Tab-separated table of C-alpha atoms and ligand atoms in Angstrom:
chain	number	residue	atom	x	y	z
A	1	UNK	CA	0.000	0.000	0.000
A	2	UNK	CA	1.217	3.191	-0.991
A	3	UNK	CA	0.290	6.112	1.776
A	4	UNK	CA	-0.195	8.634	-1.303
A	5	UNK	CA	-2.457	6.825	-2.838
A	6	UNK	CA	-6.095	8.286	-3.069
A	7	UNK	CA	-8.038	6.433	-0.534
A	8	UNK	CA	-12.264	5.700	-0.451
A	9	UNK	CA	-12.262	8.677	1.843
A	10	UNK	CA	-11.571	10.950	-1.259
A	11	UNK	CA	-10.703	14.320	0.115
A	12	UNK	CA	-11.998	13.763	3.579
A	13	UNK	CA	-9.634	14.798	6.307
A	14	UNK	CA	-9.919	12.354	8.897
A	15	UNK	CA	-8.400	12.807	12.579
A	16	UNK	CA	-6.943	9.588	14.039
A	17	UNK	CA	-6.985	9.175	17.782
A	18	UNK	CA	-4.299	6.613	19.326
A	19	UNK	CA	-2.695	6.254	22.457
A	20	UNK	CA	-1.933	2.812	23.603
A	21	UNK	CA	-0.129	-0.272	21.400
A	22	UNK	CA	-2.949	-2.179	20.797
A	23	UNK	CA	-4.531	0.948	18.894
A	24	UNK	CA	-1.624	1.509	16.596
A	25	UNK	CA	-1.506	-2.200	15.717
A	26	UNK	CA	-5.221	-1.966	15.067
A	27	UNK	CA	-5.832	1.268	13.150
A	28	UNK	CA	-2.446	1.010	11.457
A	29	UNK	CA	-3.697	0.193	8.180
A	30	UNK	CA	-6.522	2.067	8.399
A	31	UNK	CA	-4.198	5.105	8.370
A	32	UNK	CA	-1.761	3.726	5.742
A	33	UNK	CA	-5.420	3.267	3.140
A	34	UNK	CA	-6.445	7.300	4.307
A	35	UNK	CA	-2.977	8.271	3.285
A	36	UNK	CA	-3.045	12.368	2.848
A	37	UNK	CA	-6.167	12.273	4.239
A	38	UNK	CA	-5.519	11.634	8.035
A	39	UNK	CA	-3.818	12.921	10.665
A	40	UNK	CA	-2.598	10.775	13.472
A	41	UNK	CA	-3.012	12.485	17.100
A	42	UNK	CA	-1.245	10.345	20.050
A	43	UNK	CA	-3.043	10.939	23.009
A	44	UNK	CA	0.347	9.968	25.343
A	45	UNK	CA	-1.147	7.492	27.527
A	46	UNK	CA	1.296	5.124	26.696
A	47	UNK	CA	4.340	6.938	24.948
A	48	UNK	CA	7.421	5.701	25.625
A	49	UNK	CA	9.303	3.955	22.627
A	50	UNK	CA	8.812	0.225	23.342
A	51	UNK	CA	4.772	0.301	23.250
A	52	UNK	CA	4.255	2.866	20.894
A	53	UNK	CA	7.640	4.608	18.494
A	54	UNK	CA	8.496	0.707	17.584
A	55	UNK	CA	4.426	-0.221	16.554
A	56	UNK	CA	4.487	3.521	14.600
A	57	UNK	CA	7.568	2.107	12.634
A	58	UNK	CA	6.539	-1.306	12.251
A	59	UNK	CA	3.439	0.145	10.130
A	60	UNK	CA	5.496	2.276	8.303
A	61	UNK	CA	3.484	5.640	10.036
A	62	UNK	CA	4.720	8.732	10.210
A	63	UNK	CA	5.593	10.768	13.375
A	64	UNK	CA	2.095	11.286	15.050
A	65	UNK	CA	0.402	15.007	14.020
A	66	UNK	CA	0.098	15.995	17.093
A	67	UNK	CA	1.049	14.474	20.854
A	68	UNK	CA	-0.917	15.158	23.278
A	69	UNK	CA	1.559	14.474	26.314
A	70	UNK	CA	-1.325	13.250	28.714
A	71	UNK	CA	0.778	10.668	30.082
A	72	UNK	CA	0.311	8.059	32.973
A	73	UNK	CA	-2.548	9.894	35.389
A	74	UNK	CA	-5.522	8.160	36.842
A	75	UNK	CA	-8.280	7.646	34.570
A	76	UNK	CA	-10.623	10.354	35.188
A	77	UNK	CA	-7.698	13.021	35.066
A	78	UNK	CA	-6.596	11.460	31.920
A	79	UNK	CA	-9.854	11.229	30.138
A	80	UNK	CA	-10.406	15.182	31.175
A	81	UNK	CA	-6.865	15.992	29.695
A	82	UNK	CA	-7.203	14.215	26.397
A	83	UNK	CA	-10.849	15.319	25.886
A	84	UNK	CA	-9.712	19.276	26.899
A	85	UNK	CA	-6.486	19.233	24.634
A	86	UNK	CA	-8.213	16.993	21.722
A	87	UNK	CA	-11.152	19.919	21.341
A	88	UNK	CA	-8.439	22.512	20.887
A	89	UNK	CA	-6.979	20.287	18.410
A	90	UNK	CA	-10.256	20.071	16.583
A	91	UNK	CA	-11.415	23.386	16.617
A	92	UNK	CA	-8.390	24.610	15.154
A	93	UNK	CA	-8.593	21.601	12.227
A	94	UNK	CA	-11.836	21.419	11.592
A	95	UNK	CA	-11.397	17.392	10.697
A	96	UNK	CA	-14.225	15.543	8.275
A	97	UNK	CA	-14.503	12.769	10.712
A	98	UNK	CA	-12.537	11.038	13.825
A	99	UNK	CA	-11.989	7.544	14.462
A	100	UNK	CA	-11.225	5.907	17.300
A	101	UNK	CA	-10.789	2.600	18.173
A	102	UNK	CA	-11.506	0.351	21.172
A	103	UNK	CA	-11.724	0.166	24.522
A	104	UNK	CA	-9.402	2.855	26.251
A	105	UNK	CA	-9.612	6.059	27.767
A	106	UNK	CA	-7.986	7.596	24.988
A	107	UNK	CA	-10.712	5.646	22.820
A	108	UNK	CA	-13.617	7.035	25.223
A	109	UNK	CA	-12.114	10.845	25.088
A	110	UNK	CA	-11.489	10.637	21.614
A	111	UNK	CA	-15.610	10.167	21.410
A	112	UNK	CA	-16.082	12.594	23.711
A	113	UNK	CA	-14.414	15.445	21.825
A	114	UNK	CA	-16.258	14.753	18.880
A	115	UNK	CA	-19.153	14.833	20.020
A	116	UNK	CA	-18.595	17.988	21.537
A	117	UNK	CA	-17.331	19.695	18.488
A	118	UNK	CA	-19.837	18.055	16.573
A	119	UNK	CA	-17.572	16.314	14.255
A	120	UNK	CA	-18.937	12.403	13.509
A	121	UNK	CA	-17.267	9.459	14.889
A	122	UNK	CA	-16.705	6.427	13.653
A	123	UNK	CA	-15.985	3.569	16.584
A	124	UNK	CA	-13.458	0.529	15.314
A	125	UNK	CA	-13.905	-2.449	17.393
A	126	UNK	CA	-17.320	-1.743	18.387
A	127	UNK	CA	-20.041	-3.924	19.864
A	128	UNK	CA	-17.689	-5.734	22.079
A	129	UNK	CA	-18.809	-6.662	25.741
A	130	UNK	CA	-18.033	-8.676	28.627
A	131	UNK	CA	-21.280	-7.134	30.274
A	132	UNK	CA	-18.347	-7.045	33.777
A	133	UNK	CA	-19.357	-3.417	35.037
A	134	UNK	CA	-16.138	-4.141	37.340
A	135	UNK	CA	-13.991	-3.115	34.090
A	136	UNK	CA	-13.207	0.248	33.201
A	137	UNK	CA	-12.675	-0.643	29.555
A	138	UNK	CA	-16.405	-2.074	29.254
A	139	UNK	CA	-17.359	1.749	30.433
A	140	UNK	CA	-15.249	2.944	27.786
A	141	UNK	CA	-16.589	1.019	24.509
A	142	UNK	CA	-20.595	1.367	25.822
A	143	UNK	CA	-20.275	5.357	26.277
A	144	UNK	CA	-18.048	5.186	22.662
A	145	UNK	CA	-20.463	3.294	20.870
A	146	UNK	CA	-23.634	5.447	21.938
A	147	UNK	CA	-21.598	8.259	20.593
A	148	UNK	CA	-20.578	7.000	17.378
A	149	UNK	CA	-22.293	7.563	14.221
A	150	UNK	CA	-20.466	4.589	12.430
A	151	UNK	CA	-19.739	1.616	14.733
A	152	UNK	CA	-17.418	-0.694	12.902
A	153	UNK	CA	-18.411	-4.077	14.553
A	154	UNK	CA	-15.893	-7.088	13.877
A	155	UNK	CA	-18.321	-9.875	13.945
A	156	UNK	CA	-22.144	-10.782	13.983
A	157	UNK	CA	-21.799	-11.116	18.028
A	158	UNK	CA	-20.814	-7.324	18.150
A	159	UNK	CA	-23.850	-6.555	15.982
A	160	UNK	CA	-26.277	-7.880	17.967
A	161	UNK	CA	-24.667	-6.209	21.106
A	162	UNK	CA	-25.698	-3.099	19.444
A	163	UNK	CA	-28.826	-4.144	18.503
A	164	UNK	CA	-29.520	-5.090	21.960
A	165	UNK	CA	-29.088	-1.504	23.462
A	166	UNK	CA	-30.833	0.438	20.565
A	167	UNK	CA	-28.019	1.614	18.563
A	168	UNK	CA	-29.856	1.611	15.057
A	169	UNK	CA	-28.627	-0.591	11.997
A	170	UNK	CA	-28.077	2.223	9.792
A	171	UNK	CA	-25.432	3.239	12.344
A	172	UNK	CA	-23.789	-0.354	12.333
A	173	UNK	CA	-21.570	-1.550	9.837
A	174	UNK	CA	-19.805	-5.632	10.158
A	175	UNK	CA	-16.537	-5.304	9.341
A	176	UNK	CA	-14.522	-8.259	10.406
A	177	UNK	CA	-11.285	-7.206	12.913
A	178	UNK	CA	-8.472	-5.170	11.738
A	179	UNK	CA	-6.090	-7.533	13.946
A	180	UNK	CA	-6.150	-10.059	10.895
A	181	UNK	CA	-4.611	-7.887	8.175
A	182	UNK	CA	-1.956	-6.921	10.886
A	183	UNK	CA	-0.990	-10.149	11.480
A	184	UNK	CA	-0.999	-11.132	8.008
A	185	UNK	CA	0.907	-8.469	6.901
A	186	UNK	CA	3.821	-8.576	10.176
A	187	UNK	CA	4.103	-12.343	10.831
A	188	UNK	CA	7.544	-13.108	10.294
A	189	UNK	CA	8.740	-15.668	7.783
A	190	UNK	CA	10.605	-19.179	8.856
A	191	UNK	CA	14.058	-17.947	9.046
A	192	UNK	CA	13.346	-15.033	11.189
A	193	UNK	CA	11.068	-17.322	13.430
A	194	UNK	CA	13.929	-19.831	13.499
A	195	UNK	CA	16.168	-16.792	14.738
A	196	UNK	CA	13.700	-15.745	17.506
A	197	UNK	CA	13.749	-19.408	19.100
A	198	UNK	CA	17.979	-19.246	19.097
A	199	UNK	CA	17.229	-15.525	20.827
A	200	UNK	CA	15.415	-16.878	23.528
A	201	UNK	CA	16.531	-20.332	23.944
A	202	UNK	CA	13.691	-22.026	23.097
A	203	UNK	CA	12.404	-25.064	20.887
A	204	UNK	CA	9.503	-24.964	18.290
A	205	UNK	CA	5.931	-26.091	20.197
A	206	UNK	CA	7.821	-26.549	23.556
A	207	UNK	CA	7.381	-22.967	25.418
A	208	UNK	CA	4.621	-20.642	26.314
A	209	UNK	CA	3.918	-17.004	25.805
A	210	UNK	CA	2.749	-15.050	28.384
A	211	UNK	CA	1.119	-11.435	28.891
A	212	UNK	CA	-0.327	-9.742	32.440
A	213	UNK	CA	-1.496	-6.211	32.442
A	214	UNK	CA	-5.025	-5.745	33.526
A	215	UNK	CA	-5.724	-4.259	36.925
A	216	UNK	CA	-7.824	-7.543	37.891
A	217	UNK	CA	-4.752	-9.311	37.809
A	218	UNK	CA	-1.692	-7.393	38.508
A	219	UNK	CA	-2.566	-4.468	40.906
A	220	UNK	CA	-2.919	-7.372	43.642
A	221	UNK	CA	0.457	-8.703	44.750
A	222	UNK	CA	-1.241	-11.568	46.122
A	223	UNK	CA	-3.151	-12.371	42.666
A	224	UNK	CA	-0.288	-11.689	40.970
A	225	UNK	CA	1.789	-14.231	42.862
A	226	UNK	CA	-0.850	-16.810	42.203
A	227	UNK	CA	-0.421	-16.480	38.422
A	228	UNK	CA	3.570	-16.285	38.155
A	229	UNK	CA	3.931	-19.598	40.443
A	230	UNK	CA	1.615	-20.734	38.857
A	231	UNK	CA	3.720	-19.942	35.461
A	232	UNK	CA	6.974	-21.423	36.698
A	233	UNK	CA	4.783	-24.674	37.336
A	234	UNK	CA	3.792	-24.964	33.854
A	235	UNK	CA	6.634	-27.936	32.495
A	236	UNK	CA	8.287	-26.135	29.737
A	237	UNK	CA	10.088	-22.669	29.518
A	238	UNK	CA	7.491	-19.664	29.599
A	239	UNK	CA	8.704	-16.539	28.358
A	240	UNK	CA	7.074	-13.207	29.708
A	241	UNK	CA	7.050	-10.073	27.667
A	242	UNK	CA	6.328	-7.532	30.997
A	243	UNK	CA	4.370	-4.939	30.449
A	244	UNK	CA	5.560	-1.596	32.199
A	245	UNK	CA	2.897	-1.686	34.923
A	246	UNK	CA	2.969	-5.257	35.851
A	247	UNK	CA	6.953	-4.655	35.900
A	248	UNK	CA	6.146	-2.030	38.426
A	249	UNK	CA	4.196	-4.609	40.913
A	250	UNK	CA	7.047	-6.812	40.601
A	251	UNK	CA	9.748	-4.184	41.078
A	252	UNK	CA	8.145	-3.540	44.230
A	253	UNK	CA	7.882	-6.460	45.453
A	254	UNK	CA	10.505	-8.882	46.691
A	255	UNK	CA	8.756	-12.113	46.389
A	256	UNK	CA	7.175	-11.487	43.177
A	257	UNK	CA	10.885	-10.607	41.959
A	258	UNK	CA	11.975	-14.105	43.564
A	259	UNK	CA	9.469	-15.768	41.807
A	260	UNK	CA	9.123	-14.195	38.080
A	261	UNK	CA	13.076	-15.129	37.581
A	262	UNK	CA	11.608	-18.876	37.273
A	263	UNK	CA	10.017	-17.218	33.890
A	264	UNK	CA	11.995	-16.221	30.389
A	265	UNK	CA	11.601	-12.454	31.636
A	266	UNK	CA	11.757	-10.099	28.263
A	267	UNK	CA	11.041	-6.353	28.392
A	268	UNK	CA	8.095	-5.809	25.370
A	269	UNK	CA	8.474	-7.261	22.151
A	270	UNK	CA	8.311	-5.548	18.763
A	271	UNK	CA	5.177	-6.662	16.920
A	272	UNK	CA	7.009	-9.062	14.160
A	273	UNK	CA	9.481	-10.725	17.173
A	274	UNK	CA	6.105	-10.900	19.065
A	275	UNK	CA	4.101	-12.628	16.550
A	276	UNK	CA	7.079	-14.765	15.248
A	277	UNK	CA	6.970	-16.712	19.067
A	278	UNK	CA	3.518	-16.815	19.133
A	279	UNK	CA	3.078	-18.349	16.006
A	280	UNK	CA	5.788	-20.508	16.806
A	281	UNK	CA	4.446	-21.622	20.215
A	282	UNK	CA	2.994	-24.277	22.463
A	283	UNK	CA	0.345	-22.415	23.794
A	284	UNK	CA	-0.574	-18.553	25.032
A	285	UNK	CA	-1.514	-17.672	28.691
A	286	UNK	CA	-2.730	-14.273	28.690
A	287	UNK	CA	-5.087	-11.334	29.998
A	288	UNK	CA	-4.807	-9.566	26.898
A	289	UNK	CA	-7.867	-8.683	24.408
A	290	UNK	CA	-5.796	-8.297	21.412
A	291	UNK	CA	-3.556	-11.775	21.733
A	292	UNK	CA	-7.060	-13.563	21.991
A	293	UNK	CA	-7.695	-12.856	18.392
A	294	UNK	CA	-4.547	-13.341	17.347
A	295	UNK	CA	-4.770	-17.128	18.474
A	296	UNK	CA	-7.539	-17.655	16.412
A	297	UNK	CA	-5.345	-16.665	13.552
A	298	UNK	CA	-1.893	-18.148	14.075
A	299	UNK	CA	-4.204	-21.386	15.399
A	300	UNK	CA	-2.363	-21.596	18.457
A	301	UNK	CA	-4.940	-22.246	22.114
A	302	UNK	CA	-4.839	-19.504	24.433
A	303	UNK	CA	-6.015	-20.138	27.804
A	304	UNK	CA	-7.790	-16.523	29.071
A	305	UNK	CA	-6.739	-16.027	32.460
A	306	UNK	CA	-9.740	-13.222	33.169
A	307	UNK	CA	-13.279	-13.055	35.528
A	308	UNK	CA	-14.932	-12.327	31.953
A	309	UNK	CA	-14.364	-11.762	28.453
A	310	UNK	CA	-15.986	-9.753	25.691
A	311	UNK	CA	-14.607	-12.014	22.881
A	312	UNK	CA	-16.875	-14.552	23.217
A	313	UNK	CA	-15.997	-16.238	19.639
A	314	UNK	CA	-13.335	-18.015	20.260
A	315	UNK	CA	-14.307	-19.528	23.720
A	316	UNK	CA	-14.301	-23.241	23.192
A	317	UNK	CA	-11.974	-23.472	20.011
A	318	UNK	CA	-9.076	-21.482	20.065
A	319	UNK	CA	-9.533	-19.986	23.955
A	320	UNK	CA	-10.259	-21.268	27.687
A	321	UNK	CA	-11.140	-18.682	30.318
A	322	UNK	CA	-9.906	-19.475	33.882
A	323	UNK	CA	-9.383	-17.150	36.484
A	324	UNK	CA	-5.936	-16.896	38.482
A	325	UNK	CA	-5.905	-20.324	39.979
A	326	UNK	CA	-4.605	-23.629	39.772
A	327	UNK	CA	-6.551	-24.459	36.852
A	328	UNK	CA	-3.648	-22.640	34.835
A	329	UNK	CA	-0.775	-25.425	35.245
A	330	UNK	CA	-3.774	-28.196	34.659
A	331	UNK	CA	-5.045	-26.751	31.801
A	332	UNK	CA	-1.530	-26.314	30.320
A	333	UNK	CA	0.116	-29.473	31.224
A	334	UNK	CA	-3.423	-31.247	29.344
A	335	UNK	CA	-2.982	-29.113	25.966
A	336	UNK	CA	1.131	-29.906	26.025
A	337	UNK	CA	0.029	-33.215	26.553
A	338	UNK	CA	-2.658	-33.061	23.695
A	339	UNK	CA	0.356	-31.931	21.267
A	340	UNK	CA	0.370	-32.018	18.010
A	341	UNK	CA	-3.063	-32.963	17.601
A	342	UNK	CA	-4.354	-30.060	19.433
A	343	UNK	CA	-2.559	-27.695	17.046
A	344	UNK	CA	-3.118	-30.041	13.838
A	345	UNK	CA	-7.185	-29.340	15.280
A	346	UNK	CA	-6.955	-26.051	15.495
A	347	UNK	CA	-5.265	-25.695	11.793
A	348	UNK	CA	-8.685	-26.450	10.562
A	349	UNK	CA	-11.127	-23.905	11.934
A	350	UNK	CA	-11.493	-20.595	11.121
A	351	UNK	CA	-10.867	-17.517	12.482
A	352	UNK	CA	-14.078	-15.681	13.710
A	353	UNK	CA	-12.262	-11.990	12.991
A	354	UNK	CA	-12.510	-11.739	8.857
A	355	UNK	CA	-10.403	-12.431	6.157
A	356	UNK	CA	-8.225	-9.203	6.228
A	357	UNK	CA	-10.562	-7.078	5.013
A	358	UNK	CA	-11.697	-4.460	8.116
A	359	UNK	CA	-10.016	-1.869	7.385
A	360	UNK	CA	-10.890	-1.631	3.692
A	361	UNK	CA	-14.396	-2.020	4.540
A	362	UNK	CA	-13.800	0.863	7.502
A	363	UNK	CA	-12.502	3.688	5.496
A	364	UNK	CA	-14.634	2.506	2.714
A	365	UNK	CA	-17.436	3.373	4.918
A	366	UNK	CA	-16.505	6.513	6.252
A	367	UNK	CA	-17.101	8.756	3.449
A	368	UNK	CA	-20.700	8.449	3.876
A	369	UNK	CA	-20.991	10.171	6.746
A	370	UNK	CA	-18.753	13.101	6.860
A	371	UNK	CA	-20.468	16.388	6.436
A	372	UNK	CA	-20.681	16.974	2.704
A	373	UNK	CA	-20.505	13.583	1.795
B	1	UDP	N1	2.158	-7.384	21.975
B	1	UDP	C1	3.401	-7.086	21.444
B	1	UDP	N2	4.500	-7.268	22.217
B	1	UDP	C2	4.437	-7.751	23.492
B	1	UDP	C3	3.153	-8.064	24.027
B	1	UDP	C4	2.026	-7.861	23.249
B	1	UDP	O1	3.504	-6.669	20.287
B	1	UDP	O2	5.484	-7.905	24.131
B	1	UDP	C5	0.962	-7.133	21.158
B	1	UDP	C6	0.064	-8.326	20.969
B	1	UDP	O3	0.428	-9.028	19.830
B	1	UDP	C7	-1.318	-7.716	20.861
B	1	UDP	C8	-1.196	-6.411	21.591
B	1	UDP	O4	0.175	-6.182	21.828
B	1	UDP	O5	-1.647	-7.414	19.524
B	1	UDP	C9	-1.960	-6.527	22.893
B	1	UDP	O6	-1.742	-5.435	23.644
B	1	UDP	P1	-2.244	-5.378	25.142
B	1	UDP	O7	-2.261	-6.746	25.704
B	1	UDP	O8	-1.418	-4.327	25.787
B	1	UDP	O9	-3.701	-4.787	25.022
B	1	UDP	P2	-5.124	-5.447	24.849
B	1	UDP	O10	-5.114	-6.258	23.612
B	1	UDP	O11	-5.405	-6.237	26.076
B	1	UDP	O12	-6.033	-4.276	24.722
């Protein structure tokens, strides 16, 4: 894809809000098909280079059109930030349309400057629920998909959540999830894979991958120590990416230190050395949204280590949800045990998240509803 070329969104300027990794990796080619026509504004809730400059690059985006600098504050201070320096931003640029995408506060205040400068809003990854009111991100995606005037729903399940609370169908579109065509378009090839697993000292199909960032599980020390011994009880090498605020519990914490060293401890990885292991893997244990998907495409299981979930689609094929537990070296040891049928099984079934279309479809759709369309 070339960035200058003319995109469905014709002339249309279109303001981009990011602010967190999994939003770059999922609106990056949305941006690459608007080309000239969007401008990318980084909100700063997560800008430091390992989560965010290395994702920007690894799409081949330019340097963000504006930063916002709102950095790591408590959610309400950091919604009011974002929201109060966004409407600045789009009074003075007057944008066609915004998008945002997901479930984060930078999602939810990117919705919530729209609306107040009246500019319409298109919602990627909409319709998604774990209907856990404990969550702040389930907040987040309900008030951002009553606002939008275009929510881009990945699958049929998403739909009907919409449906459900009222949002009318001209106001839905089913897109499929943008995830696919970034893992099709980043997944390493064999030699690089091959190169990964001399990296970290690993063998093909006999090591896990794990991630830990949500509150539910890491703010608690005691939670937290429940899932890393239960990690380094798991029979083959695990190794750990840490994300910067579960390496802040464990920094804290001298028995949480003690015990992670029993794991392959890695600071984040970029997204092609990332994807390369996972495809390359036994299995994935992980609180993450995003890395729930992409199990369903690089047909690897993924056991969900969560009270809830709001991607219900791959529960019972490619996912298992348990919460922190014991359950987590059982479930595990079975599926090594189960190899290479289990991943010979999973081969066969689709994934529930498109065929790489999304984001096509998305900016396809967005012309439509910017004013003068
Ligand atoms: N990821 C990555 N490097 C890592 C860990 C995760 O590139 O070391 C990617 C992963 O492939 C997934 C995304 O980051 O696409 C998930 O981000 P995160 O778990 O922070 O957010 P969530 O998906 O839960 O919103």
């Amino acid at each position: 894809m070339d960035p200058a070329t003319p995109t469905a969104a014709g002339n249309k300027s279109v303001v981009v809000v990011l602010g967190t990794r999994p939003e770059i990796i999922k609106l990056g080619h949305i941006i690459r098909l608007l080309g000239s026509a969007a401008s990318i504004v980084h909100t700063g809730q997560h800008f430091d280079t390992g989560l965010s400059q290395v994702f920007l690059e690894a799409f081949g985006l330019p340097a963000p059109d504006a930063v916002l600098g709102v950095g790591g504050a408590r959610r309400g201070i950091q919604i009011g930030r974002i929201v109060e320096k966004l409407d600045s931003f789009l009074r003075t640029n007057s944008p066609d349309a915004i998008v945002v995408q997901g479930d984060t506060n930078s999602a939810v205040a990117g919705a919530l400057a729209a609306n107040a400068c009246d500019i319409p809003l298109v919602h990627v990854e909409s319709g998604l629920r774990s209907f856990d009111r404990r969550m702040p991100e389930e907040h987040n995606r309900v008030v951002a998909d009553h606002l939008a005037d275009l929510c881009c729903a990945p699958t049929e399940v998403n739909r009907s959540n919409l449906r459900d609370e009222g949002i009318p169908e001209d106001r839905i579109v089913v897109t499929g999830n943008t995830i696919v065509e970034a893992v099709e378009s980043l997944l390493p090839g064999p030699d690089r894979r091959a190169a990964l697993l001399v990296q970290h000292k690993v063998e093909q199909d006999r090591f896990v991958v794990s991630t830990f960032h949500r509150p539910e599980n890491v703010d608690d020390p005691v939670t937290l120590r429940i899932i890393i011994d239960q990690l380094a009880h798991i029979p083959v090498p695990v190794v750990f990416p840490v994300h910067p605020r579960t390496a802040a519990r464990i920094q804290d914490d001298v028995g949480l230190r003690e015990a992670a060293e029993q794991l392959l401890m890695v600071e984040p990885l970029d997204y092609e050395a990332f994807l390369g292991l996972a495809a390359e893997c036994a299995m994935l244990v992980t609180d993450s949204g995003g890395i729930q998907e992409e199990a369903s495409i690089l047909k690897r299981p993924v056991l969900v280590v969560r009270r809830s979930t709001e991607r219900p689609e791959v529960l019972g094929t490619f996912a298992t949800r348990v919460e922190p537990g014991p359950q987590i070296t059982e479930i595990t040891t079975n599926w090594l045990a189960a190899l290479p049928d289990l991943h010979l099984r999973l081969a066969t079934i689709p994934s529930p998240y498109g065929d790489g279309t999304a984001s096509s479809r998305i900016v396809a759709a967005i012309p439509r509803l910017t004013k003068g369309a």
